[in-house]
PDB file of C-alpha atoms and ligand atoms in Angstrom:
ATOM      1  CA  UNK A1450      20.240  61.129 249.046  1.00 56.00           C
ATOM      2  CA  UNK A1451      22.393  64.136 248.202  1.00 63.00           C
ATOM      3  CA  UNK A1452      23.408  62.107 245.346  1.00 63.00           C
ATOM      4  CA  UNK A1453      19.953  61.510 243.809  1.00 62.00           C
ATOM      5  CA  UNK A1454      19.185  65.209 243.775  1.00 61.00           C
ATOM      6  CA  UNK A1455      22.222  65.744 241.583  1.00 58.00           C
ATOM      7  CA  UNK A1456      21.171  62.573 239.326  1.00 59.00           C
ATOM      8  CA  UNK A1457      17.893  64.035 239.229  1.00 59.00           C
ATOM      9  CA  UNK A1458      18.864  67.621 238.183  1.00 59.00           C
ATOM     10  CA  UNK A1459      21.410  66.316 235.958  1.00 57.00           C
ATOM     11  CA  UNK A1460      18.321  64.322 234.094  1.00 58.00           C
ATOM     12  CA  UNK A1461      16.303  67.660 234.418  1.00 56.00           C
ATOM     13  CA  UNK A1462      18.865  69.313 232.491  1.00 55.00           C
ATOM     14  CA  UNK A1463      19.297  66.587 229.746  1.00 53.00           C
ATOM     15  CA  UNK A1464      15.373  66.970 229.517  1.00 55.00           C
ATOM     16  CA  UNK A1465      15.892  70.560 228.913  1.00 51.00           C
ATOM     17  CA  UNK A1466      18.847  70.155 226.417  1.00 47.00           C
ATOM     18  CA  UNK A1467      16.922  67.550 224.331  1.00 51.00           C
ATOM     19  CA  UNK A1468      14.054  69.886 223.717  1.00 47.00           C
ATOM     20  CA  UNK A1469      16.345  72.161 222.436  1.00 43.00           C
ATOM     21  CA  UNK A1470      17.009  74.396 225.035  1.00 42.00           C
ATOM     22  CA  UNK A1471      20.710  73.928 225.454  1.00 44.00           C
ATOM     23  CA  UNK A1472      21.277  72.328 222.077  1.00 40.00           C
ATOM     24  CA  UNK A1473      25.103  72.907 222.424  1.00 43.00           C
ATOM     25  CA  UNK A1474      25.000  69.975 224.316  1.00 89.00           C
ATOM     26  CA  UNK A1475      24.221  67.632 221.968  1.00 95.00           C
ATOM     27  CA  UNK A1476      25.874  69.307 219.154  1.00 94.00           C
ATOM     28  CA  UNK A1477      29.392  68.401 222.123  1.00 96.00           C
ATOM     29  CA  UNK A1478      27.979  65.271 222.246  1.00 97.00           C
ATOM     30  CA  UNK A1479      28.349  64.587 218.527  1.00 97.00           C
ATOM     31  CA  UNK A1480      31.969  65.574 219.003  1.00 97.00           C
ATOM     32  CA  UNK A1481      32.822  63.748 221.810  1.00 98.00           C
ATOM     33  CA  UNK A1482      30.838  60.999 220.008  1.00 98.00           C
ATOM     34  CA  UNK A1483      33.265  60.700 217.291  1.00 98.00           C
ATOM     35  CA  UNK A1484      36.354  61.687 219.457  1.00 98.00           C
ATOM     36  CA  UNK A1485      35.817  58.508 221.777  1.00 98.00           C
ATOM     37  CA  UNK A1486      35.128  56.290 218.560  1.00 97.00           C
ATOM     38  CA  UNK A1487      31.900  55.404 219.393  1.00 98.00           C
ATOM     39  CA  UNK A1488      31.063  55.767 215.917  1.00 97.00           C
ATOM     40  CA  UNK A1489      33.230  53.081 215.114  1.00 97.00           C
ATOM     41  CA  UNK A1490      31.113  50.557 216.437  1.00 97.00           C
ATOM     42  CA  UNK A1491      27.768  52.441 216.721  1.00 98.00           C
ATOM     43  CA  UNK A1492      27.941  54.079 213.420  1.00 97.00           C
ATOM     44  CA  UNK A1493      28.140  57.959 213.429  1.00 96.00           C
ATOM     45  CA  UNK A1494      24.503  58.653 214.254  1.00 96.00           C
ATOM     46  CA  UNK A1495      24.197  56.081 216.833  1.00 97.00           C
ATOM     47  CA  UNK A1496      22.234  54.364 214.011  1.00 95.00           C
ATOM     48  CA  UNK A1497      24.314  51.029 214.884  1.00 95.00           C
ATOM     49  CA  UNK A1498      26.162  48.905 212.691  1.00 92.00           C
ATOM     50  CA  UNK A1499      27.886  45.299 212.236  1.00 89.00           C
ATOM     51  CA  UNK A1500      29.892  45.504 215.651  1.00 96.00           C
ATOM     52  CA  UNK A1501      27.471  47.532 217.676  1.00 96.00           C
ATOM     53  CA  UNK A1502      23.331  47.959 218.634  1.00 97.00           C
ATOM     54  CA  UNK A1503      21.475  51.021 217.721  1.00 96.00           C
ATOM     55  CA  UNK A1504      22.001  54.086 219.956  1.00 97.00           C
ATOM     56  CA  UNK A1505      19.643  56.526 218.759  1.00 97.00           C
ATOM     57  CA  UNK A1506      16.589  57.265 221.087  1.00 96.00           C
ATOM     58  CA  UNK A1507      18.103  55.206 223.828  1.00 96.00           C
ATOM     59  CA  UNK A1508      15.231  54.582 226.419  1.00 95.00           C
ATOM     60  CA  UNK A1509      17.553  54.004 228.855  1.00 96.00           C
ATOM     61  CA  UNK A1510      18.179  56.633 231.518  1.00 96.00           C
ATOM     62  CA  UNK A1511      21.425  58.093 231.745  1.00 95.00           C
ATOM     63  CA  UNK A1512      22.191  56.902 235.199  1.00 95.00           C
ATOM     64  CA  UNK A1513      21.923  52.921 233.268  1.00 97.00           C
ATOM     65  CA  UNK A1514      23.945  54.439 229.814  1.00 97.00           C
ATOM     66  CA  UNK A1515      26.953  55.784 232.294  1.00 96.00           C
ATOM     67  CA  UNK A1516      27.448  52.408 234.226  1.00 97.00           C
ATOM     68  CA  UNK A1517      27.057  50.379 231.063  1.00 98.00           C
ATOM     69  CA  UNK A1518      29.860  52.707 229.710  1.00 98.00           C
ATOM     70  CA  UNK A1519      32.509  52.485 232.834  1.00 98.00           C
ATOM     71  CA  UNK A1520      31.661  48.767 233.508  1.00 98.00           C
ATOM     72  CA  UNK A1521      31.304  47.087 230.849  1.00 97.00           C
ATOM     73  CA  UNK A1522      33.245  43.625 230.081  1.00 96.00           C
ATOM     74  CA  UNK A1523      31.328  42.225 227.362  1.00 95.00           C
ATOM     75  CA  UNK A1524      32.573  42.851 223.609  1.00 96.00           C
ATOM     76  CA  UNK A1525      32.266  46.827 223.975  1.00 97.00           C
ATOM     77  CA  UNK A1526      35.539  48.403 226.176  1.00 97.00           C
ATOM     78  CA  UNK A1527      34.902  49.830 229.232  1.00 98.00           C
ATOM     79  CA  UNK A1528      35.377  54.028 229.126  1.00 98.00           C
ATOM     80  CA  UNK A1529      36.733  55.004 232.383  1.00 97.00           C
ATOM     81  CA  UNK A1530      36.184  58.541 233.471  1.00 96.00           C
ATOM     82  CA  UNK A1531      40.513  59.271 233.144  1.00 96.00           C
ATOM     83  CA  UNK A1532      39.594  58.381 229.327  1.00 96.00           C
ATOM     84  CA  UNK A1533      35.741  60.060 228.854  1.00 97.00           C
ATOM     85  CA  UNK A1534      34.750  62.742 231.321  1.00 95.00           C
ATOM     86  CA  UNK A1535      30.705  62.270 233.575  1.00 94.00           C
ATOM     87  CA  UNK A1536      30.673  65.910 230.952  1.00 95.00           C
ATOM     88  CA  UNK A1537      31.218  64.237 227.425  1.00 96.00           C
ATOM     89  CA  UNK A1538      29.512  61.127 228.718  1.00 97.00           C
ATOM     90  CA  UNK A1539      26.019  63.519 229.608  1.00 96.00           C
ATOM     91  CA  UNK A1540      26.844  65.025 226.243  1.00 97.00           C
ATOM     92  CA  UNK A1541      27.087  61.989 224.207  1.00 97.00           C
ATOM     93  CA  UNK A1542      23.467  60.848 226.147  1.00 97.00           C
ATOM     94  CA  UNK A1543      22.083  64.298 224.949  1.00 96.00           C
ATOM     95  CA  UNK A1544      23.231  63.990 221.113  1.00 97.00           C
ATOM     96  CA  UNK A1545      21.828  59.961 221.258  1.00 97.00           C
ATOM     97  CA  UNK A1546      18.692  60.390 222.997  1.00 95.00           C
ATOM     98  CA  UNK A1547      17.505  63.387 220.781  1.00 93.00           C
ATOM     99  CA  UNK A1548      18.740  62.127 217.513  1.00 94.00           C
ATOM    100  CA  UNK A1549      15.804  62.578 215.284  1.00 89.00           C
ATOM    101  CA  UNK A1550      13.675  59.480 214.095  1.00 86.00           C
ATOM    102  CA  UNK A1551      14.668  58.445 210.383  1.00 83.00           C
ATOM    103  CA  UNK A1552      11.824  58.375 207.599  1.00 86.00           C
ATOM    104  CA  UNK A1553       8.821  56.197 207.042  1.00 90.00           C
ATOM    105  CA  UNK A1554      10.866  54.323 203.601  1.00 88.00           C
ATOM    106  CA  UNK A1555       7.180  53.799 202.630  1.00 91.00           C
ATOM    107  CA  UNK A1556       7.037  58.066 202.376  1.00 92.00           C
ATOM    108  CA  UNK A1557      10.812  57.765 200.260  1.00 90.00           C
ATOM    109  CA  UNK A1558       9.739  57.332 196.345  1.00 90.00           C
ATOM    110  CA  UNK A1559      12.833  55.622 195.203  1.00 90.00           C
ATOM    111  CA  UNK A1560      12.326  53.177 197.480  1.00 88.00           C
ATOM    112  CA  UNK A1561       8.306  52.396 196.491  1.00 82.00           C
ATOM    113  CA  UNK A1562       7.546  50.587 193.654  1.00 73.00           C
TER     114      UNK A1562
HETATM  115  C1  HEC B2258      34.515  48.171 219.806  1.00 51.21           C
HETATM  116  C2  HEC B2258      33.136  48.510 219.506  1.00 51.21           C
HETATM  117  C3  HEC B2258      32.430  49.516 220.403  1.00 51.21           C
HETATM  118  C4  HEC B2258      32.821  50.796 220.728  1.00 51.21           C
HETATM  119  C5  HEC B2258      34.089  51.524 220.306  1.00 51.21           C
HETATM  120  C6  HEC B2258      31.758  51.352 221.551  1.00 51.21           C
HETATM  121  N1  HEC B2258      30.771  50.426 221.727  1.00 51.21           N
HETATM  122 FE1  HEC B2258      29.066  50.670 222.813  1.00 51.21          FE
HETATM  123  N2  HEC B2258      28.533  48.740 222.447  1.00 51.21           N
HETATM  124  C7  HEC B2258      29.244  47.856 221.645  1.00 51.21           C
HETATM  125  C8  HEC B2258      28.586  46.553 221.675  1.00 51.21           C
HETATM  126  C9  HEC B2258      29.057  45.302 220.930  1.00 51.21           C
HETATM  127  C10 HEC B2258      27.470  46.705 222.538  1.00 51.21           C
HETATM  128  C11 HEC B2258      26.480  45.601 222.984  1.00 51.21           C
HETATM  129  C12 HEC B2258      27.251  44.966 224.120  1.00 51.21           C
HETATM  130  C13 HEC B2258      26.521  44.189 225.114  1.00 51.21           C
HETATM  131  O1  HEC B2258      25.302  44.079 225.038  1.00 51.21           O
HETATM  132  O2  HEC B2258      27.243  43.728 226.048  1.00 51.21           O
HETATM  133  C14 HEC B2258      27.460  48.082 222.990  1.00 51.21           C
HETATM  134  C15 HEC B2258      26.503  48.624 223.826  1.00 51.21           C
HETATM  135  C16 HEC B2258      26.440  49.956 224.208  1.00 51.21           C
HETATM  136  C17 HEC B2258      25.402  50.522 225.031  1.00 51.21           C
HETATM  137  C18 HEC B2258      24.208  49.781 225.612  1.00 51.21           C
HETATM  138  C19 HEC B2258      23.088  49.848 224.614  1.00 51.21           C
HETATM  139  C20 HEC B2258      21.830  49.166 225.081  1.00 51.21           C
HETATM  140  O3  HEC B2258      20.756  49.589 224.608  1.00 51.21           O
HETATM  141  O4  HEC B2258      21.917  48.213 225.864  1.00 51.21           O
HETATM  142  C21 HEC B2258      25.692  51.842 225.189  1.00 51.21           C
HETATM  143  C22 HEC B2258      24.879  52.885 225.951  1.00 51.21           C
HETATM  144  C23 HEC B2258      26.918  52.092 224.463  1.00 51.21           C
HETATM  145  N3  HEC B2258      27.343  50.920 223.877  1.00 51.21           N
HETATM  146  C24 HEC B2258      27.540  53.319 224.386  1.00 51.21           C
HETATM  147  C25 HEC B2258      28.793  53.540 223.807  1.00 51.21           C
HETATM  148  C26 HEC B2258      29.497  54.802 223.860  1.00 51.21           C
HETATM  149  C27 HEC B2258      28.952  56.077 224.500  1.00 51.21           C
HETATM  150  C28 HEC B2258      30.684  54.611 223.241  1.00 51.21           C
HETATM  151  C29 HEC B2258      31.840  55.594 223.086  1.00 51.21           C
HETATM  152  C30 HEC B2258      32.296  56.227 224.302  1.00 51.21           C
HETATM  153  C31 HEC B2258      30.718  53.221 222.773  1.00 51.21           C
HETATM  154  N4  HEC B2258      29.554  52.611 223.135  1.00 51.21           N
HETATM  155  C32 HEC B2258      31.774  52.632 222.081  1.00 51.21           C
HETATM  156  C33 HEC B2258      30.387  48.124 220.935  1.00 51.21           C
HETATM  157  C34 HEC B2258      31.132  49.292 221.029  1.00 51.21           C
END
């Protein structure tokens, strides 16, 4: 039970930091991001790419995003915590869920015709 309360503040906070309120934890997150190759496969914005999905906006919860990450054993590694820290992981949820939704291409002129 103990352990829900601290899942449950730690999702309080992430609220908190993706409404801007501790923004230096996603601006970490885009560090850690990078530093753990993520981008690699998820492209540098989360936006996905050829070897991975799309990141960005994840509606998962971090609770689901942080045992995906340590237990995976499909074609993404598994991250232990010896390799990325419960901090950079919280992080890297904070800089993906609050990454900011791309244009309307319909609004882009270039791309209207
Ligand atoms: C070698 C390529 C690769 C790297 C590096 C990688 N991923 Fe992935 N990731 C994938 C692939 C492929 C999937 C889809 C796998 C599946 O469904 O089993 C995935 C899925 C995920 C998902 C689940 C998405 C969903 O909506 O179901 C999360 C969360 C995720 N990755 C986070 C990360 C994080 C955080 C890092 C860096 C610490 C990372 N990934 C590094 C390839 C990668």
């Amino acid at each position: 039970m103990r352990y829900m309360g601290m899942i449950t503040a730690v999702a309080a906070a992430l609220l908190v930091s993706a409404t801007g309120a501790f923004a230096a934890s996603a601006e970490k997150g885009r560090v850690a991001f990078g530093k753990n190759g993520c981008w690699q496969c998820h492209g540098w914005e989360g936006q996905g790419g050829a070897a991975g999905p799309t990141l960005a906006r994840t509606k998962l919860p971090l609770e689901a995003v942080n045992a995906f990450v340590r237990n995976t054993n499909g074609p993404m590694p598994p991250f232990s915590k010896k390799i990325l820290s419960d901090e950079d992981l919280a992080d890297i949820y904070a800089f993906i869920s609050a990454q900011p939704v791309p244009a309307d291409p319909k609004t882009i002129p270039l791309l209207a015709h």
